[in-house]
PDB file of C-alpha atoms in Angstrom:
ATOM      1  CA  UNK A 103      94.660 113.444 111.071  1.00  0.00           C
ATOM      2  CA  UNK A 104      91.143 112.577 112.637  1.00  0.00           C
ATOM      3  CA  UNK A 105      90.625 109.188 113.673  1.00  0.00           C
ATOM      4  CA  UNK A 106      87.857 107.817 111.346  1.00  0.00           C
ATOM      5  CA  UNK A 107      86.110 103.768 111.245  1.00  0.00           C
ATOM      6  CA  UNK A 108      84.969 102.204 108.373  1.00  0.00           C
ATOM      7  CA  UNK A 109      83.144  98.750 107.638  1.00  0.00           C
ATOM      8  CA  UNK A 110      83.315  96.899 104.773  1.00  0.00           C
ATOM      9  CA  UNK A 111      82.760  93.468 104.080  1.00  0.00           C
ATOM     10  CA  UNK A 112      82.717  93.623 100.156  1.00  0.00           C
ATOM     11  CA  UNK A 113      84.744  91.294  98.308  1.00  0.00           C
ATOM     12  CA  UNK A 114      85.116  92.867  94.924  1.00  0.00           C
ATOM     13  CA  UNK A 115      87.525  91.851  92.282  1.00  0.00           C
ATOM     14  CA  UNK A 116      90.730  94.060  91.623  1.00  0.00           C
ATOM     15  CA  UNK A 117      90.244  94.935  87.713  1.00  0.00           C
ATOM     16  CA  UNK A 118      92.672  96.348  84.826  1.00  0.00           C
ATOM     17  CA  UNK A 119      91.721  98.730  82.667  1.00  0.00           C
ATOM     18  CA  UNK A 120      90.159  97.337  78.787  1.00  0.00           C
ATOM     19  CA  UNK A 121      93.268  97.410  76.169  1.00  0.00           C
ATOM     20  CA  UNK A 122      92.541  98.926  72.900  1.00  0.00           C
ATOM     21  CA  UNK A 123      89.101  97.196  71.918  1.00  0.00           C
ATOM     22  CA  UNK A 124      89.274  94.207  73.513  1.00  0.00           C
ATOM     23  CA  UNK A 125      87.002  95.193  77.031  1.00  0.00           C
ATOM     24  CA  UNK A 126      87.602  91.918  78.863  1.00  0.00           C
ATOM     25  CA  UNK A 127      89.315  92.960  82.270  1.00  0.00           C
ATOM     26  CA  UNK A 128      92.474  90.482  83.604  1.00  0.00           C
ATOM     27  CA  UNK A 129      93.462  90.525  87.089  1.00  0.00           C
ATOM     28  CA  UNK A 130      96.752  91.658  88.025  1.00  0.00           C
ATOM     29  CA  UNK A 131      96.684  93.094  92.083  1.00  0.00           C
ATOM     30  CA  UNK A 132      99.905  92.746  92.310  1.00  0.00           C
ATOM     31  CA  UNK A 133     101.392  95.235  90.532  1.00  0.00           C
ATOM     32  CA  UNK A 134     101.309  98.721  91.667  1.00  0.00           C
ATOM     33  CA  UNK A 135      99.075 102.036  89.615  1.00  0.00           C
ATOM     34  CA  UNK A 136     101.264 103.723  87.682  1.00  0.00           C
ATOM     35  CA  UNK A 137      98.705 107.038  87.573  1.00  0.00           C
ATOM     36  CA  UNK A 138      99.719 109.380  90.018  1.00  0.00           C
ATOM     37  CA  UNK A 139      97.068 111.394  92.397  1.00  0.00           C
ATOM     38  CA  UNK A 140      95.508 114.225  90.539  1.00  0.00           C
ATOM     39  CA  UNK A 141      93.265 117.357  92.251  1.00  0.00           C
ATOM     40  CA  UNK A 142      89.798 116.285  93.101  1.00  0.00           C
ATOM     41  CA  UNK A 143      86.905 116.073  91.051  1.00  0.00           C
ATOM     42  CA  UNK A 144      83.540 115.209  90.718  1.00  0.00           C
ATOM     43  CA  UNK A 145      81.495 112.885  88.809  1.00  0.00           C
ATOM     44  CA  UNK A 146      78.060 113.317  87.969  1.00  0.00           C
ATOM     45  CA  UNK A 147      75.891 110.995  90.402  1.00  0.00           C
ATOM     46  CA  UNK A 148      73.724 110.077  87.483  1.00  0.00           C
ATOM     47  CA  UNK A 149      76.711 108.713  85.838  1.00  0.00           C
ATOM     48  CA  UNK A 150      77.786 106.424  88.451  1.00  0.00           C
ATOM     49  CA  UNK A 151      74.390 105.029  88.837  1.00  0.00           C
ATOM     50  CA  UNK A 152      74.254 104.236  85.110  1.00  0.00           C
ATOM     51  CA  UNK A 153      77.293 101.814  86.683  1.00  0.00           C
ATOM     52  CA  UNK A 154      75.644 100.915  89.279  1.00  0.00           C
ATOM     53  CA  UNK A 155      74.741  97.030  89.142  1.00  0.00           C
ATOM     54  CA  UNK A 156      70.407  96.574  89.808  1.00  0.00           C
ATOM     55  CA  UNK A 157      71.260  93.258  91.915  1.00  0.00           C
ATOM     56  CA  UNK A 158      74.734  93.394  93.448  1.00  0.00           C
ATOM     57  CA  UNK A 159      74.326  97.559  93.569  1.00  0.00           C
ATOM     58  CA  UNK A 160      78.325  97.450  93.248  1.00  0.00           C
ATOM     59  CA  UNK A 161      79.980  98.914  90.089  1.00  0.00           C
ATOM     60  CA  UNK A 162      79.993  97.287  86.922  1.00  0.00           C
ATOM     61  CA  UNK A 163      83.376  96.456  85.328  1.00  0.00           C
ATOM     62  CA  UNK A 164      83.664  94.627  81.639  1.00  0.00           C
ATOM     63  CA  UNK A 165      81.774  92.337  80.341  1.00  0.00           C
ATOM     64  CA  UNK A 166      78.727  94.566  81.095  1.00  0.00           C
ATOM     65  CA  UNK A 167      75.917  92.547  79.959  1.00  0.00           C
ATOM     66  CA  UNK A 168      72.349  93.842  79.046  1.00  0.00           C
ATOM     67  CA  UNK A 169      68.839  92.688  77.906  1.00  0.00           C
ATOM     68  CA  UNK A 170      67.023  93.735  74.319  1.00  0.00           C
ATOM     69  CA  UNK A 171      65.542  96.503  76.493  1.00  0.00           C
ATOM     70  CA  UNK A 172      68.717  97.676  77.214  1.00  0.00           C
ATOM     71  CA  UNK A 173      68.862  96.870  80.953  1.00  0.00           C
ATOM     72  CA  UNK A 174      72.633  96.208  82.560  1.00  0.00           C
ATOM     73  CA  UNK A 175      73.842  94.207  85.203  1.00  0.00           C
ATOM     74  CA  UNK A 176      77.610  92.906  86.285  1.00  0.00           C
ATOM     75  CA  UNK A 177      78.802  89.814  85.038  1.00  0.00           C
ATOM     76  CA  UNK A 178      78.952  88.454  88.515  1.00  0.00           C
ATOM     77  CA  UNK A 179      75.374  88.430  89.039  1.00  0.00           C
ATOM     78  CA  UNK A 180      74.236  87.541  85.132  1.00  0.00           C
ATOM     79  CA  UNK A 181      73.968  83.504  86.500  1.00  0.00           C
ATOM     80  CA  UNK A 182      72.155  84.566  89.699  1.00  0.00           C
ATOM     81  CA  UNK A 183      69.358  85.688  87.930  1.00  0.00           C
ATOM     82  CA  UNK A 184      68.924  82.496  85.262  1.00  0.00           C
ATOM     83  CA  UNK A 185      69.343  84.540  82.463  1.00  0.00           C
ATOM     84  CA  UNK A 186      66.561  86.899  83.186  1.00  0.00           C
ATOM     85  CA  UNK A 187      66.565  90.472  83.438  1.00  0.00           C
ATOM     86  CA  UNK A 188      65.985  91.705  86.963  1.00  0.00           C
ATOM     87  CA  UNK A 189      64.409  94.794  85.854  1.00  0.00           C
ATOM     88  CA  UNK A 190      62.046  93.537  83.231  1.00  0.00           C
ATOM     89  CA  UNK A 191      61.975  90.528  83.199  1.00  0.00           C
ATOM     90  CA  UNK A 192      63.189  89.573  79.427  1.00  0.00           C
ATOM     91  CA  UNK A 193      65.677  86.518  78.084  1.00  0.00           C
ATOM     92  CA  UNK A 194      69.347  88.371  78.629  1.00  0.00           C
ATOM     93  CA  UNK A 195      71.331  86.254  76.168  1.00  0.00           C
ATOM     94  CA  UNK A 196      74.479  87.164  75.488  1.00  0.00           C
ATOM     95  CA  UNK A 197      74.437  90.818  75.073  1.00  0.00           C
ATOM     96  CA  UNK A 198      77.630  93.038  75.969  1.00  0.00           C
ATOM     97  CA  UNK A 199      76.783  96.646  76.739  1.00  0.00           C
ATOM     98  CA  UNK A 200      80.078  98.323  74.355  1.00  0.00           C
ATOM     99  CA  UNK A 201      79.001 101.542  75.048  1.00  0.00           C
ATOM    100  CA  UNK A 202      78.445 101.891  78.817  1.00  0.00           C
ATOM    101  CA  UNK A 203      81.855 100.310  79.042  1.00  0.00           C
ATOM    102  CA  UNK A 204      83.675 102.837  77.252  1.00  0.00           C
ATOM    103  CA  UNK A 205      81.674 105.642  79.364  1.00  0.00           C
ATOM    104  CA  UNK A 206      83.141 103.964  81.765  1.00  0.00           C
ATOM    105  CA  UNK A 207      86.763 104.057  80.249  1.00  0.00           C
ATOM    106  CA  UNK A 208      86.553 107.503  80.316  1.00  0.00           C
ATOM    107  CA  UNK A 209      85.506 108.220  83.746  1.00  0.00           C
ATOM    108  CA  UNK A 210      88.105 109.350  86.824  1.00  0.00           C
ATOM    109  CA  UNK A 211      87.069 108.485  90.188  1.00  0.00           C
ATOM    110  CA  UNK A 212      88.499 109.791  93.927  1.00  0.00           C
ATOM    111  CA  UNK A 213      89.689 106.747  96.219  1.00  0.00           C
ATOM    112  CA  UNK A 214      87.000 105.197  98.409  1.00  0.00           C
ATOM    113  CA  UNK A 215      89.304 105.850 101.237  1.00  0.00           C
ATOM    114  CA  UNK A 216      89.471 109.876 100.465  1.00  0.00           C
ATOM    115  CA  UNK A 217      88.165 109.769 103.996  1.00  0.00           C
ATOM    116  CA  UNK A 218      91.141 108.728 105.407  1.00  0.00           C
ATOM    117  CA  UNK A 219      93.501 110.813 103.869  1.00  0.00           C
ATOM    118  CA  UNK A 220      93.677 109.941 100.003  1.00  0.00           C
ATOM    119  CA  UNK A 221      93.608 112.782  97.622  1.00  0.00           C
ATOM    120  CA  UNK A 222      93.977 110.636  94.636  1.00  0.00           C
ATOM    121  CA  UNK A 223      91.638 110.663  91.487  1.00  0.00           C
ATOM    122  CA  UNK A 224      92.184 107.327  89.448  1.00  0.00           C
ATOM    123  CA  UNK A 225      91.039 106.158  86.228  1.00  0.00           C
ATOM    124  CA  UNK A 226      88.019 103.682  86.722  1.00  0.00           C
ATOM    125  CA  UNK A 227      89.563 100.291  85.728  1.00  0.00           C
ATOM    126  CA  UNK A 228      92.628 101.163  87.723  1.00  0.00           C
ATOM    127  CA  UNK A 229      90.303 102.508  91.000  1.00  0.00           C
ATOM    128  CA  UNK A 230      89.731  98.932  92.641  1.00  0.00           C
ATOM    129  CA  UNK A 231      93.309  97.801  91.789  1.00  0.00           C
ATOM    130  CA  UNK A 232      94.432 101.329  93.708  1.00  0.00           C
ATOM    131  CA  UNK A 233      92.510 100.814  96.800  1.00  0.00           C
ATOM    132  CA  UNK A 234      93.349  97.001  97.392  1.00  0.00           C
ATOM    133  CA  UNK A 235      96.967  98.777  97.599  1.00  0.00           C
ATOM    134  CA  UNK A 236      96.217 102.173  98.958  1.00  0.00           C
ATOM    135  CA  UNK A 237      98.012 103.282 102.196  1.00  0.00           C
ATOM    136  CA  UNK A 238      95.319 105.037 103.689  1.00  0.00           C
ATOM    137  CA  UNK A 239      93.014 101.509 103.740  1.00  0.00           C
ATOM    138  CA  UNK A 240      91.531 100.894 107.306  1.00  0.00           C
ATOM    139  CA  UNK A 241      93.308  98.335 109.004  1.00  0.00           C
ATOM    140  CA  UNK A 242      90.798  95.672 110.208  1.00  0.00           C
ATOM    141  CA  UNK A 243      90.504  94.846 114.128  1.00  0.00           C
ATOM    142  CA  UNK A 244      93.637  92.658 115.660  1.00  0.00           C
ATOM    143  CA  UNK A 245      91.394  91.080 118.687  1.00  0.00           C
ATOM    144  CA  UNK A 246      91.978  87.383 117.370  1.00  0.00           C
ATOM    145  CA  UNK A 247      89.315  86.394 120.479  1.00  0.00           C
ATOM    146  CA  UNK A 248      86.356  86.991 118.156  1.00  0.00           C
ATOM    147  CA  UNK A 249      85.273  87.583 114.821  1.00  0.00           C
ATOM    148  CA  UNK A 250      85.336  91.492 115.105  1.00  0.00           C
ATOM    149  CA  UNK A 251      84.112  93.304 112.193  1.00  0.00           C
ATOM    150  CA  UNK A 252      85.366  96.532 113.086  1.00  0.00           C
ATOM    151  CA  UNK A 253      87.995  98.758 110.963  1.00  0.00           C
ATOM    152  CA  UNK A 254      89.400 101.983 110.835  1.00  0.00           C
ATOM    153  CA  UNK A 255      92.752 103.992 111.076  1.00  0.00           C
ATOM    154  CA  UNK A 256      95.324 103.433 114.096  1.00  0.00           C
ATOM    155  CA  UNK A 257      94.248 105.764 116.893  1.00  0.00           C
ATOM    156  CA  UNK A 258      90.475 104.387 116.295  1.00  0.00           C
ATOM    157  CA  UNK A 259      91.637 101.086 116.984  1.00  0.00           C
ATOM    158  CA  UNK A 260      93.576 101.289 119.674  1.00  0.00           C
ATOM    159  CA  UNK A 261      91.072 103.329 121.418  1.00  0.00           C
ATOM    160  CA  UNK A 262      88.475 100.302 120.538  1.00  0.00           C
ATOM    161  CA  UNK A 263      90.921  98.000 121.923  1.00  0.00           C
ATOM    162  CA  UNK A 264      90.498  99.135 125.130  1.00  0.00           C
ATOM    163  CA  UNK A 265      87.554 100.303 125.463  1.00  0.00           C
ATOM    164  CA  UNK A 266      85.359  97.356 123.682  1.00  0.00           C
ATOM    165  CA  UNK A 267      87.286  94.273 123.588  1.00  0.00           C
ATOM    166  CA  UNK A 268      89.494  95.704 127.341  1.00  0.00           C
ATOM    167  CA  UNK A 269      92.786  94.461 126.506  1.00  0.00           C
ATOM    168  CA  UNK A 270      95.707  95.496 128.848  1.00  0.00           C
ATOM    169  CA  UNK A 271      97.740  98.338 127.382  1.00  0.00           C
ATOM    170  CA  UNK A 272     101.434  98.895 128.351  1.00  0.00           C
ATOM    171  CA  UNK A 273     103.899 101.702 128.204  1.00  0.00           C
ATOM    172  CA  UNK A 274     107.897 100.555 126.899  1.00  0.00           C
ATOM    173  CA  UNK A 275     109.638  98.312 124.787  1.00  0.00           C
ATOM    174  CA  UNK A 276     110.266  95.254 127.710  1.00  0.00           C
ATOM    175  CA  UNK A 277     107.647  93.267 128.563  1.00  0.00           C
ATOM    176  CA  UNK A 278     107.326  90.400 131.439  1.00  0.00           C
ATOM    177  CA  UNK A 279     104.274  88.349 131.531  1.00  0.00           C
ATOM    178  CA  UNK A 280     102.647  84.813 133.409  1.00  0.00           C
ATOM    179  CA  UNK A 281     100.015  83.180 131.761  1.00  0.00           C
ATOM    180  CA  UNK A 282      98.383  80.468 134.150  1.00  0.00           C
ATOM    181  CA  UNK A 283      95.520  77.812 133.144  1.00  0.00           C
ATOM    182  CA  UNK A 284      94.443  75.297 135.459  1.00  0.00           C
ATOM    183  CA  UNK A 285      93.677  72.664 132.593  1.00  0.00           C
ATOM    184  CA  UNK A 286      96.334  72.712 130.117  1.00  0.00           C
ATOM    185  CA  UNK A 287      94.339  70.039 128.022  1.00  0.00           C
ATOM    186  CA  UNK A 288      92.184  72.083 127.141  1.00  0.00           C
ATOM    187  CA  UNK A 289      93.115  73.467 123.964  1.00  0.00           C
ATOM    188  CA  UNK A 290      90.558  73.920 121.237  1.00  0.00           C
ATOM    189  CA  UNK A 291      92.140  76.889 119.206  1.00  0.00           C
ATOM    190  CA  UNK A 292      91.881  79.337 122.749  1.00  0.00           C
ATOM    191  CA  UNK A 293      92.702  82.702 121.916  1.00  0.00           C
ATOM    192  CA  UNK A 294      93.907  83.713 125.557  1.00  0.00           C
ATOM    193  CA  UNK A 295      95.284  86.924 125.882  1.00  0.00           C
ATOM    194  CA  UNK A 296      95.946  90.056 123.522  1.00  0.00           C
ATOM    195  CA  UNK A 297      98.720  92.829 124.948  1.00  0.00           C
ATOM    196  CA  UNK A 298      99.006  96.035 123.506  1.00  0.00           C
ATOM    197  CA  UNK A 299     102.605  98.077 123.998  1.00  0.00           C
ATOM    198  CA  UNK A 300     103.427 101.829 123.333  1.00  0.00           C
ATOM    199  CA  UNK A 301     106.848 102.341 122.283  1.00  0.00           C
ATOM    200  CA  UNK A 302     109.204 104.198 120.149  1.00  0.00           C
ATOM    201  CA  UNK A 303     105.529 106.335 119.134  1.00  0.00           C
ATOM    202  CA  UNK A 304     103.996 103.318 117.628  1.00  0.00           C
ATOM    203  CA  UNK A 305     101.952 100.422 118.899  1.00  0.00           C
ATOM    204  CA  UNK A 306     102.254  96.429 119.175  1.00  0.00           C
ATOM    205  CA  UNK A 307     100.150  93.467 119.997  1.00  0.00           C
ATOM    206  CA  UNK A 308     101.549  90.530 121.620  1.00  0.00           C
ATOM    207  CA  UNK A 309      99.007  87.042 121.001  1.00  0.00           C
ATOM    208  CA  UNK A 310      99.375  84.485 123.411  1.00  0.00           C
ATOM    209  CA  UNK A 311      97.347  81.174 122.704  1.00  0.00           C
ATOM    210  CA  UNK A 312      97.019  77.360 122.189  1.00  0.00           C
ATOM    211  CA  UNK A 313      96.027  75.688 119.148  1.00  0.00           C
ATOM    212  CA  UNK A 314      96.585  72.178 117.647  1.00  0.00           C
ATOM    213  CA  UNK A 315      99.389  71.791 115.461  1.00  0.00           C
ATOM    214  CA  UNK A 316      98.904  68.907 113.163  1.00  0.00           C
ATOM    215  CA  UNK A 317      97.970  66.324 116.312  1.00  0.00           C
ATOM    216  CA  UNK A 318     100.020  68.045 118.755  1.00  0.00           C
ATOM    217  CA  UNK A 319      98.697  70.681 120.990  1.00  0.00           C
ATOM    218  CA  UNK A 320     101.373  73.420 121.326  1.00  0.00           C
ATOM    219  CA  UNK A 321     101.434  77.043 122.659  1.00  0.00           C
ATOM    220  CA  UNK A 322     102.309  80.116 120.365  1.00  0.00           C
ATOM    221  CA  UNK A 323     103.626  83.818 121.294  1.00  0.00           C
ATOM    222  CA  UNK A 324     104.118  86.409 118.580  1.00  0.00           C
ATOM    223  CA  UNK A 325     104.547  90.138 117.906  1.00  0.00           C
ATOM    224  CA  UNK A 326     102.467  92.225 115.599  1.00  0.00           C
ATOM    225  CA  UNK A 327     102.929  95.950 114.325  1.00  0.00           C
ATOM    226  CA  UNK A 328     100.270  98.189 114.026  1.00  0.00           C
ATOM    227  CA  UNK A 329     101.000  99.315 110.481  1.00  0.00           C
ATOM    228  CA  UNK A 330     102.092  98.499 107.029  1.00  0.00           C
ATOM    229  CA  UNK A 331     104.594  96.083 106.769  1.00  0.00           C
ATOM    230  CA  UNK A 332     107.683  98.407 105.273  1.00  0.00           C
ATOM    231  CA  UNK A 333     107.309  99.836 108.827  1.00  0.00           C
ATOM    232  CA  UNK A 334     106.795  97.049 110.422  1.00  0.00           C
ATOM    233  CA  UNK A 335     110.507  95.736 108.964  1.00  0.00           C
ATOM    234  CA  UNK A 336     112.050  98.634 110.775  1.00  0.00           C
ATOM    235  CA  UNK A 337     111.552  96.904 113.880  1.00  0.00           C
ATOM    236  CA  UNK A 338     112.446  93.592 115.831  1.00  0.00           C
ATOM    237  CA  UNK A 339     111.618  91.693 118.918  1.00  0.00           C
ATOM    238  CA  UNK A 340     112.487  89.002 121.217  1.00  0.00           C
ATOM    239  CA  UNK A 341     110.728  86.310 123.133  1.00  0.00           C
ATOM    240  CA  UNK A 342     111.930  83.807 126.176  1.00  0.00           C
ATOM    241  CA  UNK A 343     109.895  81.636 127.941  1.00  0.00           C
ATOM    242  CA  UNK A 344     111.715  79.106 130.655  1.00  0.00           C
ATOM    243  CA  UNK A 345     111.471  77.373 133.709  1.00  0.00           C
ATOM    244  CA  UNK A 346     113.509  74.743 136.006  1.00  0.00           C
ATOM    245  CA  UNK A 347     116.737  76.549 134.456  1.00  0.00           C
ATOM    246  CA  UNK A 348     116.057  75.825 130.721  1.00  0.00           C
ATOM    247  CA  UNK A 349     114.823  78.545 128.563  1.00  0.00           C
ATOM    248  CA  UNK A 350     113.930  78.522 124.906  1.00  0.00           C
ATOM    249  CA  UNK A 351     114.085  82.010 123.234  1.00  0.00           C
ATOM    250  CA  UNK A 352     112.880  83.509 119.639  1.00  0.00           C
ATOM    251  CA  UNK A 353     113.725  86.243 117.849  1.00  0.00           C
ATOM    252  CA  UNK A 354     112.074  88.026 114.647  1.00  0.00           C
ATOM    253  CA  UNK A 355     110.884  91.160 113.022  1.00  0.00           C
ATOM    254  CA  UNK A 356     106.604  91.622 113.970  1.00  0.00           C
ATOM    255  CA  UNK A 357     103.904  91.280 111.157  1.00  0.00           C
ATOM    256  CA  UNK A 358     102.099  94.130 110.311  1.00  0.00           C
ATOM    257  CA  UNK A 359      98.331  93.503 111.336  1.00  0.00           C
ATOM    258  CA  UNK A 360      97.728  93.734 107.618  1.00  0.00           C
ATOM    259  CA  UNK A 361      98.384  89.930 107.962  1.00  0.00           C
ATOM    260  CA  UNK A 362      95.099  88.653 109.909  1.00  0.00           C
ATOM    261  CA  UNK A 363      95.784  87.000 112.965  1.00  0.00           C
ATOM    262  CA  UNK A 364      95.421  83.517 111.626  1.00  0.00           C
ATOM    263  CA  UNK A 365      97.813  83.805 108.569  1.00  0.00           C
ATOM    264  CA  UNK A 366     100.310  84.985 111.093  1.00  0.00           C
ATOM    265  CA  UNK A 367      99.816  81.844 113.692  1.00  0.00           C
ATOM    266  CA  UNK A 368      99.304  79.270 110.981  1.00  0.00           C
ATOM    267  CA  UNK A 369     102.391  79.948 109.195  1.00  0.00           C
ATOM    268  CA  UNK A 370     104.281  79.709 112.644  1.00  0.00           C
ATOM    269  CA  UNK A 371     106.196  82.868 112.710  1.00  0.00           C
ATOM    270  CA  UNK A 372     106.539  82.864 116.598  1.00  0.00           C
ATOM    271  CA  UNK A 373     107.836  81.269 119.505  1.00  0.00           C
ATOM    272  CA  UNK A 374     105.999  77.612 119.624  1.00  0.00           C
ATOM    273  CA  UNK A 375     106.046  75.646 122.402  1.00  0.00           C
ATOM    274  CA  UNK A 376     105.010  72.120 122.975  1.00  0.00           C
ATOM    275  CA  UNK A 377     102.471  71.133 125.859  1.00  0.00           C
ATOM    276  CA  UNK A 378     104.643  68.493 127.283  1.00  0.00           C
ATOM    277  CA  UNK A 379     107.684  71.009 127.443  1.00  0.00           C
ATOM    278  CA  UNK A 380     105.339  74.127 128.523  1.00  0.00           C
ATOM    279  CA  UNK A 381     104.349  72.002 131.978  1.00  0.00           C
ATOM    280  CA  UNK A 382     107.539  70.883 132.142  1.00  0.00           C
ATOM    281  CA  UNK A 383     108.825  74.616 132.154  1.00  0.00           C
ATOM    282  CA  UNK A 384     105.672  74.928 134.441  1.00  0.00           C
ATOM    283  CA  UNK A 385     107.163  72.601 137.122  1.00  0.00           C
ATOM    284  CA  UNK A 386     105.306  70.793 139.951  1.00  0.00           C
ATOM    285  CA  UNK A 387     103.536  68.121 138.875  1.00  0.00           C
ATOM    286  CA  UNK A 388     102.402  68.952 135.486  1.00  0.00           C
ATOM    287  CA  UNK A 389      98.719  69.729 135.982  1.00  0.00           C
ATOM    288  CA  UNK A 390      98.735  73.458 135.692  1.00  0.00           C
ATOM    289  CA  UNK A 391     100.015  75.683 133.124  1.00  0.00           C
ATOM    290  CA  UNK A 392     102.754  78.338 134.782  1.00  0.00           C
ATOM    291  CA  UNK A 393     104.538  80.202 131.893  1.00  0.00           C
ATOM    292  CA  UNK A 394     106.176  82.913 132.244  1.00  0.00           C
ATOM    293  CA  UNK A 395     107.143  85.341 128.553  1.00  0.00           C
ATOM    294  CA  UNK A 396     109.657  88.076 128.738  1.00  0.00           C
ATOM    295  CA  UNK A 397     110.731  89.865 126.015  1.00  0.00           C
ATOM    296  CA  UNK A 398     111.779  93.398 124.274  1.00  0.00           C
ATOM    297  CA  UNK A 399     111.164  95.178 121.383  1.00  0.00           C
ATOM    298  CA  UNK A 400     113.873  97.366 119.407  1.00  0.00           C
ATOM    299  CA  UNK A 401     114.439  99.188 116.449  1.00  0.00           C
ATOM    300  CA  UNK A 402     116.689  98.653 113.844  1.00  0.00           C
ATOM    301  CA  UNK A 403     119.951 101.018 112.778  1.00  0.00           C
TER     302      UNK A 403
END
């Protein structure tokens, strides 16, 4: 499949379908669609702009509220505008539009991410629930050194990896690296180096960095797989760092880079090493930072 990007920095709310009458919308993302993917088809543009929201411009899900005139907006945006209509101006009350939210009931939509692969035509108040879940989603950027926006399928990124953001990229499963700094005090959540391996046809990032743990600066190393996390569980690693014939060593299965960077460091799942132990691993007199991280990565039987 062609390597495609997409951006998006929405935010919208995974919403159930109306039951019987009743149009109010619960949230329930965590279970999975039970409509299965159906041959494409197409919706009349005029249609989906009748759902369109005037303000936010995303779709409208129940309540649908609209003035006496018989303009709609989204519930979201009904208290932005101080209980005015955006499009003419008139008191809004508390009027529900029924009938544009059983037109909408009735409507079948394709996956956002048809794009990337997804042939899939859902029902509308089951189409956001879908795509939070859908395995053709772009995977967003792993480079934990800045705020990167960018997202798209696996080749795309890796090919951004190195060519934007130039992070070393490594053939094999073993890996051997020395990460110096000449002022180990200086911590301040410093993302210092991102690794990218090739092995058994997929791809890994290894993060290397210091941040503050509580009150205690401390140094973590971990492993993350580029790709959902079922596959990701198909796979382990190892990690040793040592020095002055001591050695501390980790071992555990890589996140999938579905998990953002900092969900992954902040709930520990690595090799963590304390500053006062790191320079002691270092050697000499305890000024510089000398570490040294070997480890492998293998696949599970």
């Amino acid at each position: 499949m062609a390597s495609a990007t997409y951006i998006d920095d929405s935010s919208s709310e995974v919403i159930d379908p109306p039951k019987a009458e009743v149009l109010d919308v619960t949230e329930l993302a965590g279970d999975p669609v039970p409509h299965s993917p159906k041959p494409n088809v197409v919706v009349s543009s005029s249609v989906r702009e009748l759902l369109e929201c005037p303000v936010c411009l995303s779709a409208m899900y129940p309540p649908i509220h609209q003035c006496s005139n018989g303009h709609t907006l989204c519930s979201g945006c009904k208290p932005r505008v101080h209980n005015r209509c955006p499009t003419c101006r008139h008191e809004l009350g508390n009027i529900r539009c029924l009938a544009l939210e059983k037109v909408a009931a009735s409507l079948e939509l394709p996956c956002k991410y048809q794009n990337f692969g997804c042939l899939g035509i859902y029902p509308y108040y089951c189409k956001l629930k879908h795509e939070s879940q859908c395995q053709y989603r772009p995977y967003s950027c792993p480079y934990a050194g800045s705020e990167c926006t960018v997202a798209g399928d696996i080749p795309y990124l890796v090919n951004h990896l190195k060519d934007d953001h130039k992070v070393d990229m490594h053939n094999g499963c073993t890996f051997n690296h020395r990460y110096v700094k000449s002022n180990p005090h200086e911590v301040e959540n410093a993302t210092w180096m991102l690794t990218v391996f090739s092995c058994f046809g997929q791809y890994f990032c290894l993060h290397f960095e210091a941040f503050q743990l509580g009150m205690a600066p401390v140094y973590i190393a971990f492993l993350r797989f580029m790709g959902d996390d079922l596959e990701a569980k198909n796979y382990s690693y190892s990690l040793e760092v040592g020095g002055t014939s001591r050695k501390m060593i980790w071992q555990g299965v890589p996140r999938s880079i579905r998990d953002s960077h900092r969900k992954v460091r902040d709930s520990y799942d690595g090799l963590i090493i304390q500053r006062n132990m790191a320079l002691f691993f270092s050697g000499g007199e305890r000024k510089e930072l000398k570490l040294r991280v070997t480890g492998r990565i293998w696949k599970e039987q």
